[in-house]
């Protein structure tokens, strides 16, 4: 099954590449690697604001991380010239979770992203990963995720 068939089966429509909020590019290619800038969680097109352990549950955070993964796939679609089947592997994901000092489930929040990549891309979606709790994320967003992907030759 192609990546696009899987997206259709999951009822996922890829978004357009978001315009950067500061002085950076949404992605950069070096050789056969794509580096995607951090994408913040959005809900209904607006920043998904919240702090895990204060006013958001782990399950809500997981949904936010899944939403970020969809945005990342949209950027990957653009970066690959409209062909996600060119993705050889998602190499590395880094997740920042806006967390209270007592919240310790950043890894579970980030599963929302990791699980979607595996669903959509199969083995190519499985990746190395880091998940951090941070004091704040731009615009008060609950989750920000970036990644490195490898393109097939």
mmCIF file of N, CA and C in Angstrom, residues 7-144:
data_model
loop_
_atom_site.group_PDB
_atom_site.id
_atom_site.type_symbol
_atom_site.label_atom_id
_atom_site.label_comp_id
_atom_site.label_asym_id
_atom_site.label_seq_id
_atom_site.Cartn_x
_atom_site.Cartn_y
_atom_site.Cartn_z
ATOM 1 N N UNK A 7 -2.719 7.212 3.987
ATOM 2 C CA UNK A 7 -3.257 8.485 4.469
ATOM 3 C C UNK A 7 -4.759 8.568 4.199
ATOM 4 N N UNK A 8 -5.165 8.131 3.006
ATOM 5 C CA UNK A 8 -6.591 8.154 2.659
ATOM 6 C C UNK A 8 -7.373 7.223 3.579
ATOM 7 N N UNK A 9 -6.834 6.039 3.836
ATOM 8 C CA UNK A 9 -7.480 5.076 4.732
ATOM 9 C C UNK A 9 -7.656 5.662 6.137
ATOM 10 N N UNK A 10 -6.689 6.453 6.587
ATOM 11 C CA UNK A 10 -6.739 7.079 7.917
ATOM 12 C C UNK A 10 -7.500 8.407 7.903
ATOM 13 N N UNK A 11 -8.036 8.782 6.729
ATOM 14 C CA UNK A 11 -8.796 10.027 6.569
ATOM 15 C C UNK A 11 -7.952 11.256 6.925
ATOM 16 N N UNK A 12 -6.692 11.242 6.483
ATOM 17 C CA UNK A 12 -5.775 12.345 6.752
ATOM 18 C C UNK A 12 -5.547 13.127 5.464
ATOM 19 N N UNK A 13 -5.792 14.427 5.532
ATOM 20 C CA UNK A 13 -5.490 15.347 4.447
ATOM 21 C C UNK A 13 -4.253 16.127 4.851
ATOM 22 N N UNK A 14 -3.246 16.123 4.004
ATOM 23 C CA UNK A 14 -2.009 16.821 4.326
ATOM 24 C C UNK A 14 -2.181 18.330 4.176
ATOM 25 N N UNK A 15 -1.672 19.081 5.155
ATOM 26 C CA UNK A 15 -1.756 20.537 5.077
ATOM 27 C C UNK A 15 -0.660 21.102 4.181
ATOM 28 N N UNK A 16 -0.811 22.360 3.814
ATOM 29 C CA UNK A 16 0.244 23.087 3.108
ATOM 30 C C UNK A 16 1.382 23.349 4.088
ATOM 31 N N UNK A 17 2.546 23.663 3.564
ATOM 32 C CA UNK A 17 3.689 24.015 4.407
ATOM 33 C C UNK A 17 3.369 25.328 5.116
ATOM 34 N N UNK A 18 3.570 25.343 6.423
ATOM 35 C CA UNK A 18 3.315 26.554 7.204
ATOM 36 C C UNK A 18 4.392 27.596 6.930
ATOM 37 N N UNK A 19 3.988 28.843 6.930
ATOM 38 C CA UNK A 19 4.937 29.939 6.784
ATOM 39 C C UNK A 19 5.701 30.069 8.103
ATOM 40 N N UNK A 20 7.022 30.103 8.062
ATOM 41 C CA UNK A 20 7.800 30.219 9.299
ATOM 42 C C UNK A 20 7.423 31.470 10.104
ATOM 43 N N UNK A 21 7.433 31.324 11.421
ATOM 44 C CA UNK A 21 7.070 32.417 12.314
ATOM 45 C C UNK A 21 8.264 33.303 12.664
ATOM 46 N N UNK A 22 9.443 32.951 12.190
ATOM 47 C CA UNK A 22 10.660 33.720 12.487
ATOM 48 C C UNK A 22 11.645 33.532 11.329
ATOM 49 N N UNK A 23 12.921 33.817 11.572
ATOM 50 C CA UNK A 23 13.940 33.798 10.518
ATOM 51 C C UNK A 23 14.536 32.407 10.343
ATOM 52 N N UNK A 24 13.802 31.523 9.682
ATOM 53 C CA UNK A 24 14.282 30.175 9.397
ATOM 54 C C UNK A 24 13.504 29.611 8.218
ATOM 55 N N UNK A 25 13.957 28.496 7.686
ATOM 56 C CA UNK A 25 13.274 27.796 6.605
ATOM 57 C C UNK A 25 12.516 26.609 7.183
ATOM 58 N N UNK A 26 11.409 26.207 6.573
ATOM 59 C CA UNK A 26 10.663 25.063 7.099
ATOM 60 C C UNK A 26 11.419 23.743 6.978
ATOM 61 N N UNK A 27 12.315 23.668 5.992
ATOM 62 C CA UNK A 27 13.141 22.460 5.834
ATOM 63 C C UNK A 27 14.386 22.820 5.049
ATOM 64 N N UNK A 28 15.369 21.934 5.146
ATOM 65 C CA UNK A 28 16.619 22.090 4.397
ATOM 66 C C UNK A 28 17.083 20.701 3.999
ATOM 67 N N UNK A 29 17.477 20.555 2.748
ATOM 68 C CA UNK A 29 18.021 19.283 2.278
ATOM 69 C C UNK A 29 19.527 19.383 2.185
ATOM 70 N N UNK A 30 20.212 18.354 2.656
ATOM 71 C CA UNK A 30 21.661 18.233 2.525
ATOM 72 C C UNK A 30 21.932 16.802 2.081
ATOM 73 N N UNK A 31 22.396 16.647 0.853
ATOM 74 C CA UNK A 31 22.579 15.302 0.311
ATOM 75 C C UNK A 31 21.229 14.605 0.231
ATOM 76 N N UNK A 32 21.155 13.414 0.794
ATOM 77 C CA UNK A 32 19.884 12.682 0.776
ATOM 78 C C UNK A 32 19.145 12.785 2.116
ATOM 79 N N UNK A 33 19.514 13.783 2.918
ATOM 80 C CA UNK A 33 18.827 13.984 4.194
ATOM 81 C C UNK A 33 18.009 15.267 4.168
ATOM 82 N N UNK A 34 16.816 15.189 4.754
ATOM 83 C CA UNK A 34 15.947 16.347 4.933
ATOM 84 C C UNK A 34 15.891 16.676 6.415
ATOM 85 N N UNK A 35 16.118 17.929 6.747
ATOM 86 C CA UNK A 35 16.033 18.409 8.120
ATOM 87 C C UNK A 35 14.811 19.317 8.202
ATOM 88 N N UNK A 36 13.821 18.927 8.987
ATOM 89 C CA UNK A 36 12.622 19.744 9.137
ATOM 90 C C UNK A 36 12.718 20.555 10.418
ATOM 91 N N UNK A 37 12.420 21.844 10.303
ATOM 92 C CA UNK A 37 12.383 22.721 11.468
ATOM 93 C C UNK A 37 11.257 22.291 12.395
ATOM 94 N N UNK A 38 11.321 22.777 13.626
ATOM 95 C CA UNK A 38 10.286 22.457 14.594
ATOM 96 C C UNK A 38 8.915 22.918 14.128
ATOM 97 N N UNK A 39 7.942 22.051 14.287
ATOM 98 C CA UNK A 39 6.542 22.346 13.993
ATOM 99 C C UNK A 39 5.792 22.319 15.320
ATOM 100 N N UNK A 40 5.029 23.366 15.591
ATOM 101 C CA UNK A 40 4.266 23.417 16.840
ATOM 102 C C UNK A 40 2.871 22.842 16.633
ATOM 103 N N UNK A 41 2.310 22.360 17.723
ATOM 104 C CA UNK A 41 0.962 21.788 17.669
ATOM 105 C C UNK A 41 -0.067 22.879 17.358
ATOM 106 N N UNK A 42 -1.018 22.512 16.501
ATOM 107 C CA UNK A 42 -2.126 23.407 16.169
ATOM 108 C C UNK A 42 -3.434 22.653 16.321
ATOM 109 N N UNK A 43 -4.437 23.378 16.732
ATOM 110 C CA UNK A 43 -5.785 22.826 16.860
ATOM 111 C C UNK A 43 -6.716 23.809 16.157
ATOM 112 N N UNK A 44 -7.451 23.327 15.161
ATOM 113 C CA UNK A 44 -8.326 24.193 14.366
ATOM 114 C C UNK A 44 -7.554 25.364 13.756
ATOM 115 N N UNK A 45 -6.304 25.098 13.330
ATOM 116 C CA UNK A 45 -5.500 26.099 12.665
ATOM 117 C C UNK A 45 -4.833 27.120 13.579
ATOM 118 N N UNK A 46 -5.050 27.007 14.866
ATOM 119 C CA UNK A 46 -4.483 27.948 15.835
ATOM 120 C C UNK A 46 -3.478 27.230 16.733
ATOM 121 N N UNK A 47 -2.525 27.974 17.334
ATOM 122 C CA UNK A 47 -1.595 27.330 18.258
ATOM 123 C C UNK A 47 -2.356 26.555 19.335
ATOM 124 N N UNK A 48 -1.931 25.301 19.567
ATOM 125 C CA UNK A 48 -2.554 24.454 20.588
ATOM 126 C C UNK A 48 -1.805 24.744 21.884
ATOM 127 N N UNK A 49 -2.377 25.622 22.669
ATOM 128 C CA UNK A 49 -1.742 26.134 23.879
ATOM 129 C C UNK A 49 -2.043 25.220 25.057
ATOM 130 N N UNK A 50 -1.039 24.986 25.893
ATOM 131 C CA UNK A 50 -1.244 24.205 27.103
ATOM 132 C C UNK A 50 0.057 23.744 27.703
ATOM 133 N N UNK A 51 -0.035 23.308 28.946
ATOM 134 C CA UNK A 51 1.127 22.802 29.666
ATOM 135 C C UNK A 51 0.751 21.448 30.253
ATOM 136 N N UNK A 52 1.493 20.426 29.830
ATOM 137 C CA UNK A 52 1.258 19.068 30.325
ATOM 138 C C UNK A 52 1.565 19.024 31.821
ATOM 139 N N UNK A 53 0.653 18.407 32.564
ATOM 140 C CA UNK A 53 0.819 18.316 34.006
ATOM 141 C C UNK A 53 0.162 19.465 34.748
ATOM 142 N N UNK A 54 -0.317 20.468 34.010
ATOM 143 C CA UNK A 54 -1.045 21.578 34.624
ATOM 144 C C UNK A 54 -2.467 21.650 34.103
ATOM 145 N N UNK A 55 -2.598 21.863 32.788
ATOM 146 C CA UNK A 55 -3.950 22.002 32.228
ATOM 147 C C UNK A 55 -4.185 21.100 31.017
ATOM 148 N N UNK A 56 -3.299 20.127 30.822
ATOM 149 C CA UNK A 56 -3.464 19.147 29.741
ATOM 150 C C UNK A 56 -3.084 17.767 30.252
ATOM 151 N N UNK A 57 -3.830 16.760 29.787
ATOM 152 C CA UNK A 57 -3.527 15.375 30.140
ATOM 153 C C UNK A 57 -2.544 14.776 29.140
ATOM 154 N N UNK A 58 -1.980 13.656 29.511
ATOM 155 C CA UNK A 58 -1.078 12.935 28.606
ATOM 156 C C UNK A 58 -1.803 12.578 27.313
ATOM 157 N N UNK A 59 -3.046 12.140 27.400
ATOM 158 C CA UNK A 59 -3.805 11.769 26.192
ATOM 159 C C UNK A 59 -4.023 12.967 25.279
ATOM 160 N N UNK A 60 -4.317 14.141 25.854
ATOM 161 C CA UNK A 60 -4.456 15.347 25.030
ATOM 162 C C UNK A 60 -3.130 15.700 24.371
ATOM 163 N N UNK A 61 -2.044 15.563 25.111
ATOM 164 C CA UNK A 61 -0.719 15.823 24.557
ATOM 165 C C UNK A 61 -0.389 14.873 23.428
ATOM 166 N N UNK A 62 -0.799 13.620 23.579
ATOM 167 C CA UNK A 62 -0.562 12.628 22.532
ATOM 168 C C UNK A 62 -1.313 13.010 21.245
ATOM 169 N N UNK A 63 -2.537 13.511 21.391
ATOM 170 C CA UNK A 63 -3.292 13.980 20.218
ATOM 171 C C UNK A 63 -2.612 15.180 19.577
ATOM 172 N N UNK A 64 -2.051 16.066 20.403
ATOM 173 C CA UNK A 64 -1.333 17.225 19.872
ATOM 174 C C UNK A 64 -0.091 16.774 19.099
ATOM 175 N N UNK A 65 0.641 15.793 19.628
ATOM 176 C CA UNK A 65 1.829 15.272 18.939
ATOM 177 C C UNK A 65 1.432 14.606 17.622
ATOM 178 N N UNK A 66 0.290 13.951 17.591
ATOM 179 C CA UNK A 66 -0.206 13.353 16.346
ATOM 180 C C UNK A 66 -0.506 14.448 15.330
ATOM 181 N N UNK A 67 -1.107 15.551 15.788
ATOM 182 C CA UNK A 67 -1.405 16.673 14.893
ATOM 183 C C UNK A 67 -0.113 17.261 14.325
ATOM 184 N N UNK A 68 0.929 17.343 15.150
ATOM 185 C CA UNK A 68 2.222 17.830 14.665
ATOM 186 C C UNK A 68 2.758 16.878 13.591
ATOM 187 N N UNK A 69 2.623 15.579 13.814
ATOM 188 C CA UNK A 69 3.107 14.598 12.839
ATOM 189 C C UNK A 69 2.428 14.791 11.481
ATOM 190 N N UNK A 70 1.146 15.106 11.477
ATOM 191 C CA UNK A 70 0.433 15.351 10.219
ATOM 192 C C UNK A 70 1.011 16.583 9.531
ATOM 193 N N UNK A 71 1.278 17.641 10.304
ATOM 194 C CA UNK A 71 1.894 18.835 9.724
ATOM 195 C C UNK A 71 3.290 18.526 9.173
ATOM 196 N N UNK A 72 4.059 17.724 9.914
ATOM 197 C CA UNK A 72 5.383 17.325 9.446
ATOM 198 C C UNK A 72 5.286 16.540 8.135
ATOM 199 N N UNK A 73 4.304 15.660 8.024
ATOM 200 C CA UNK A 73 4.104 14.911 6.778
ATOM 201 C C UNK A 73 3.765 15.855 5.628
ATOM 202 N N UNK A 74 2.994 16.902 5.911
ATOM 203 C CA UNK A 74 2.690 17.898 4.889
ATOM 204 C C UNK A 74 3.951 18.590 4.393
ATOM 205 N N UNK A 75 4.849 18.922 5.311
ATOM 206 C CA UNK A 75 6.112 19.548 4.934
ATOM 207 C C UNK A 75 6.986 18.557 4.167
ATOM 208 N N UNK A 76 7.022 17.312 4.621
ATOM 209 C CA UNK A 76 7.782 16.288 3.896
ATOM 210 C C UNK A 76 7.244 16.108 2.481
ATOM 211 N N UNK A 77 5.924 16.129 2.331
ATOM 212 C CA UNK A 77 5.305 16.006 1.002
ATOM 213 C C UNK A 77 5.833 17.116 0.085
ATOM 214 N N UNK A 78 5.862 18.315 0.581
ATOM 215 C CA UNK A 78 6.364 19.449 -0.203
ATOM 216 C C UNK A 78 7.856 19.286 -0.486
ATOM 217 N N UNK A 79 8.629 18.923 0.532
ATOM 218 C CA UNK A 79 10.084 18.821 0.408
ATOM 219 C C UNK A 79 10.512 17.705 -0.548
ATOM 220 N N UNK A 80 9.676 16.687 -0.713
ATOM 221 C CA UNK A 80 9.998 15.574 -1.617
ATOM 222 C C UNK A 80 9.436 15.800 -3.022
ATOM 223 N N UNK A 81 8.984 17.004 -3.294
ATOM 224 C CA UNK A 81 8.424 17.290 -4.614
ATOM 225 C C UNK A 81 7.075 16.633 -4.813
ATOM 226 N N UNK A 82 6.364 16.390 -3.723
ATOM 227 C CA UNK A 82 5.028 15.808 -3.807
ATOM 228 C C UNK A 82 5.013 14.289 -3.832
ATOM 229 N N UNK A 83 6.059 13.642 -3.346
ATOM 230 C CA UNK A 83 6.118 12.177 -3.369
ATOM 231 C C UNK A 83 6.683 11.620 -2.058
ATOM 232 N N UNK A 84 5.806 11.401 -1.091
ATOM 233 C CA UNK A 84 6.223 10.824 0.194
ATOM 234 C C UNK A 84 6.800 9.419 0.050
ATOM 235 N N UNK A 85 6.551 8.763 -1.072
ATOM 236 C CA UNK A 85 7.131 7.440 -1.280
ATOM 237 C C UNK A 85 8.649 7.510 -1.456
ATOM 238 N N UNK A 86 9.196 8.727 -1.595
ATOM 239 C CA UNK A 86 10.645 8.908 -1.671
ATOM 240 C C UNK A 86 11.311 8.830 -0.291
ATOM 241 N N UNK A 87 10.519 8.832 0.766
ATOM 242 C CA UNK A 87 11.085 8.759 2.118
ATOM 243 C C UNK A 87 11.618 7.350 2.341
ATOM 244 N N UNK A 88 12.913 7.250 2.530
ATOM 245 C CA UNK A 88 13.528 5.957 2.826
ATOM 246 C C UNK A 88 13.352 5.618 4.306
ATOM 247 N N UNK A 89 13.484 6.649 5.147
ATOM 248 C CA UNK A 89 13.379 6.424 6.590
ATOM 249 C C UNK A 89 13.244 7.761 7.297
ATOM 250 N N UNK A 90 12.424 7.773 8.348
ATOM 251 C CA UNK A 90 12.476 8.858 9.326
ATOM 252 C C UNK A 90 13.617 8.464 10.256
ATOM 253 N N UNK A 91 14.669 9.241 10.279
ATOM 254 C CA UNK A 91 15.882 8.874 11.012
ATOM 255 C C UNK A 91 15.768 9.246 12.486
ATOM 256 N N UNK A 92 15.370 10.489 12.755
ATOM 257 C CA UNK A 92 15.387 10.998 14.130
ATOM 258 C C UNK A 92 14.258 11.996 14.323
ATOM 259 N N UNK A 93 13.599 11.876 15.471
ATOM 260 C CA UNK A 93 12.556 12.806 15.886
ATOM 261 C C UNK A 93 12.985 13.408 17.216
ATOM 262 N N UNK A 94 12.823 14.738 17.349
ATOM 263 C CA UNK A 94 13.046 15.381 18.638
ATOM 264 C C UNK A 94 11.764 16.115 19.023
ATOM 265 N N UNK A 95 11.287 15.807 20.212
ATOM 266 C CA UNK A 95 10.030 16.358 20.695
ATOM 267 C C UNK A 95 10.260 17.193 21.947
ATOM 268 N N UNK A 96 9.692 18.394 21.935
ATOM 269 C CA UNK A 96 9.703 19.270 23.099
ATOM 270 C C UNK A 96 8.278 19.356 23.621
ATOM 271 N N UNK A 97 8.101 19.044 24.892
ATOM 272 C CA UNK A 97 6.775 19.023 25.500
ATOM 273 C C UNK A 97 6.730 20.088 26.590
ATOM 274 N N UNK A 98 5.842 21.053 26.437
ATOM 275 C CA UNK A 98 5.652 22.122 27.411
ATOM 276 C C UNK A 98 5.092 21.468 28.680
ATOM 277 N N UNK A 99 5.915 21.402 29.740
ATOM 278 C CA UNK A 99 5.594 20.563 30.896
ATOM 279 C C UNK A 99 5.779 21.289 32.218
ATOM 280 N N UNK A 100 4.953 20.906 33.179
ATOM 281 C CA UNK A 100 5.191 21.329 34.556
ATOM 282 C C UNK A 100 6.424 20.582 35.061
ATOM 283 N N UNK A 101 7.004 21.040 36.145
ATOM 284 C CA UNK A 101 8.220 20.400 36.659
ATOM 285 C C UNK A 101 7.969 18.989 37.165
ATOM 286 N N UNK A 102 6.723 18.652 37.471
ATOM 287 C CA UNK A 102 6.433 17.309 37.981
ATOM 288 C C UNK A 102 5.975 16.340 36.890
ATOM 289 N N UNK A 103 5.762 16.813 35.664
ATOM 290 C CA UNK A 103 5.285 15.946 34.578
ATOM 291 C C UNK A 103 6.438 15.106 34.035
ATOM 292 N N UNK A 104 6.226 13.794 33.934
ATOM 293 C CA UNK A 104 7.296 12.890 33.502
ATOM 294 C C UNK A 104 6.887 11.956 32.351
ATOM 295 N N UNK A 105 5.833 12.293 31.633
ATOM 296 C CA UNK A 105 5.350 11.404 30.579
ATOM 297 C C UNK A 105 5.548 11.982 29.174
ATOM 298 N N UNK A 106 6.632 12.745 28.998
ATOM 299 C CA UNK A 106 6.932 13.309 27.678
ATOM 300 C C UNK A 106 7.052 12.217 26.628
ATOM 301 N N UNK A 107 7.617 11.080 27.009
ATOM 302 C CA UNK A 107 7.785 9.966 26.068
ATOM 303 C C UNK A 107 6.435 9.429 25.592
ATOM 304 N N UNK A 108 5.440 9.433 26.468
ATOM 305 C CA UNK A 108 4.107 8.956 26.084
ATOM 306 C C UNK A 108 3.395 9.963 25.200
ATOM 307 N N UNK A 109 3.574 11.244 25.469
ATOM 308 C CA UNK A 109 3.026 12.294 24.613
ATOM 309 C C UNK A 109 3.590 12.131 23.200
ATOM 310 N N UNK A 110 4.886 11.969 23.098
ATOM 311 C CA UNK A 110 5.570 11.886 21.808
ATOM 312 C C UNK A 110 5.158 10.648 21.017
ATOM 313 N N UNK A 111 4.647 9.635 21.695
ATOM 314 C CA UNK A 111 4.141 8.459 20.984
ATOM 315 C C UNK A 111 3.058 8.822 19.969
ATOM 316 N N UNK A 112 2.329 9.914 20.204
ATOM 317 C CA UNK A 112 1.317 10.341 19.233
ATOM 318 C C UNK A 112 1.918 10.587 17.870
ATOM 319 N N UNK A 113 3.114 11.116 17.830
ATOM 320 C CA UNK A 113 3.845 11.346 16.579
ATOM 321 C C UNK A 113 4.440 10.041 16.056
ATOM 322 N N UNK A 114 5.168 9.354 16.914
ATOM 323 C CA UNK A 114 5.883 8.138 16.498
ATOM 324 C C UNK A 114 4.931 7.070 15.973
ATOM 325 N N UNK A 115 3.818 6.889 16.639
ATOM 326 C CA UNK A 115 2.853 5.861 16.222
ATOM 327 C C UNK A 115 2.239 6.192 14.869
ATOM 328 N N UNK A 116 1.963 7.486 14.609
ATOM 329 C CA UNK A 116 1.401 7.851 13.308
ATOM 330 C C UNK A 116 2.412 7.618 12.191
ATOM 331 N N UNK A 117 3.675 7.992 12.412
ATOM 332 C CA UNK A 117 4.689 7.740 11.385
ATOM 333 C C UNK A 117 4.782 6.252 11.059
ATOM 334 N N UNK A 118 4.742 5.401 12.067
ATOM 335 C CA UNK A 118 4.801 3.957 11.823
ATOM 336 C C UNK A 118 3.561 3.482 11.077
ATOM 337 N N UNK A 119 2.393 4.026 11.415
ATOM 338 C CA UNK A 119 1.158 3.652 10.719
ATOM 339 C C UNK A 119 1.230 4.020 9.244
ATOM 340 N N UNK A 120 1.675 5.235 8.960
ATOM 341 C CA UNK A 120 1.641 5.759 7.600
ATOM 342 C C UNK A 120 2.807 5.232 6.754
ATOM 343 N N UNK A 121 4.002 5.188 7.342
ATOM 344 C CA UNK A 121 5.203 4.854 6.569
ATOM 345 C C UNK A 121 5.718 3.437 6.805
ATOM 346 N N UNK A 122 5.090 2.684 7.697
ATOM 347 C CA UNK A 122 5.542 1.334 7.994
ATOM 348 C C UNK A 122 6.925 1.343 8.611
ATOM 349 N N UNK A 123 7.778 0.414 8.196
ATOM 350 C CA UNK A 123 9.143 0.318 8.745
ATOM 351 C C UNK A 123 9.919 1.617 8.555
ATOM 352 N N UNK A 124 9.675 2.324 7.464
ATOM 353 C CA UNK A 124 10.382 3.579 7.198
ATOM 354 C C UNK A 124 10.014 4.664 8.204
ATOM 355 N N UNK A 125 8.910 4.496 8.899
ATOM 356 C CA UNK A 125 8.480 5.490 9.881
ATOM 357 C C UNK A 125 9.049 5.279 11.266
ATOM 358 N N UNK A 126 9.682 4.132 11.496
ATOM 359 C CA UNK A 126 10.280 3.853 12.810
ATOM 360 C C UNK A 126 11.607 4.591 12.911
ATOM 361 N N UNK A 127 11.860 5.219 14.049
ATOM 362 C CA UNK A 127 12.962 6.173 14.144
ATOM 363 C C UNK A 127 13.594 6.201 15.527
ATOM 364 N N UNK A 128 14.782 6.793 15.586
ATOM 365 C CA UNK A 128 15.393 7.148 16.872
ATOM 366 C C UNK A 128 14.676 8.405 17.351
ATOM 367 N N UNK A 129 14.730 8.659 18.682
ATOM 368 C CA UNK A 129 13.901 9.742 19.195
ATOM 369 C C UNK A 129 14.420 10.282 20.513
ATOM 370 N N UNK A 130 14.162 11.564 20.734
ATOM 371 C CA UNK A 130 14.366 12.195 22.031
ATOM 372 C C UNK A 130 13.076 12.925 22.389
ATOM 373 N N UNK A 131 12.722 12.931 23.652
ATOM 374 C CA UNK A 131 11.539 13.655 24.129
ATOM 375 C C UNK A 131 11.928 14.399 25.395
ATOM 376 N N UNK A 132 11.768 15.712 25.359
ATOM 377 C CA UNK A 132 12.176 16.560 26.469
ATOM 378 C C UNK A 132 10.993 17.318 27.043
ATOM 379 N N UNK A 133 11.029 17.551 28.335
ATOM 380 C CA UNK A 133 10.109 18.470 28.971
ATOM 381 C C UNK A 133 10.783 19.828 29.023
ATOM 382 N N UNK A 134 10.062 20.866 28.606
ATOM 383 C CA UNK A 134 10.617 22.220 28.598
ATOM 384 C C UNK A 134 9.667 23.171 29.323
ATOM 385 N N UNK A 135 10.221 24.288 29.771
ATOM 386 C CA UNK A 135 9.447 25.265 30.536
ATOM 387 C C UNK A 135 8.435 26.015 29.672
ATOM 388 N N UNK A 136 8.748 26.211 28.391
ATOM 389 C CA UNK A 136 7.845 26.945 27.508
ATOM 390 C C UNK A 136 8.225 26.675 26.054
ATOM 391 N N UNK A 137 7.243 26.821 25.172
ATOM 392 C CA UNK A 137 7.405 26.657 23.733
ATOM 393 C C UNK A 137 6.818 27.918 23.096
ATOM 394 N N UNK A 138 7.327 28.359 21.933
ATOM 395 C CA UNK A 138 6.773 29.557 21.308
ATOM 396 C C UNK A 138 5.244 29.555 21.255
ATOM 397 N N UNK A 139 4.673 30.718 21.524
ATOM 398 C CA UNK A 139 3.229 30.958 21.514
ATOM 399 C C UNK A 139 2.489 30.156 22.588
ATOM 400 N N UNK A 140 3.224 29.548 23.514
ATOM 401 C CA UNK A 140 2.584 28.771 24.573
ATOM 402 C C UNK A 140 2.111 27.399 24.127
ATOM 403 N N UNK A 141 2.553 26.960 22.939
ATOM 404 C CA UNK A 141 2.116 25.662 22.413
ATOM 405 C C UNK A 141 2.518 24.529 23.349
ATOM 406 N N UNK A 142 1.766 23.462 23.279
ATOM 407 C CA UNK A 142 1.995 22.324 24.170
ATOM 408 C C UNK A 142 3.098 21.394 23.679
ATOM 409 N N UNK A 143 3.302 21.294 22.356
ATOM 410 C CA UNK A 143 4.283 20.363 21.783
ATOM 411 C C UNK A 143 4.932 21.006 20.559
ATOM 412 N N UNK A 144 6.228 20.771 20.404
ATOM 413 C CA UNK A 144 6.955 21.131 19.185
ATOM 414 C C UNK A 144 7.840 19.953 18.810
#
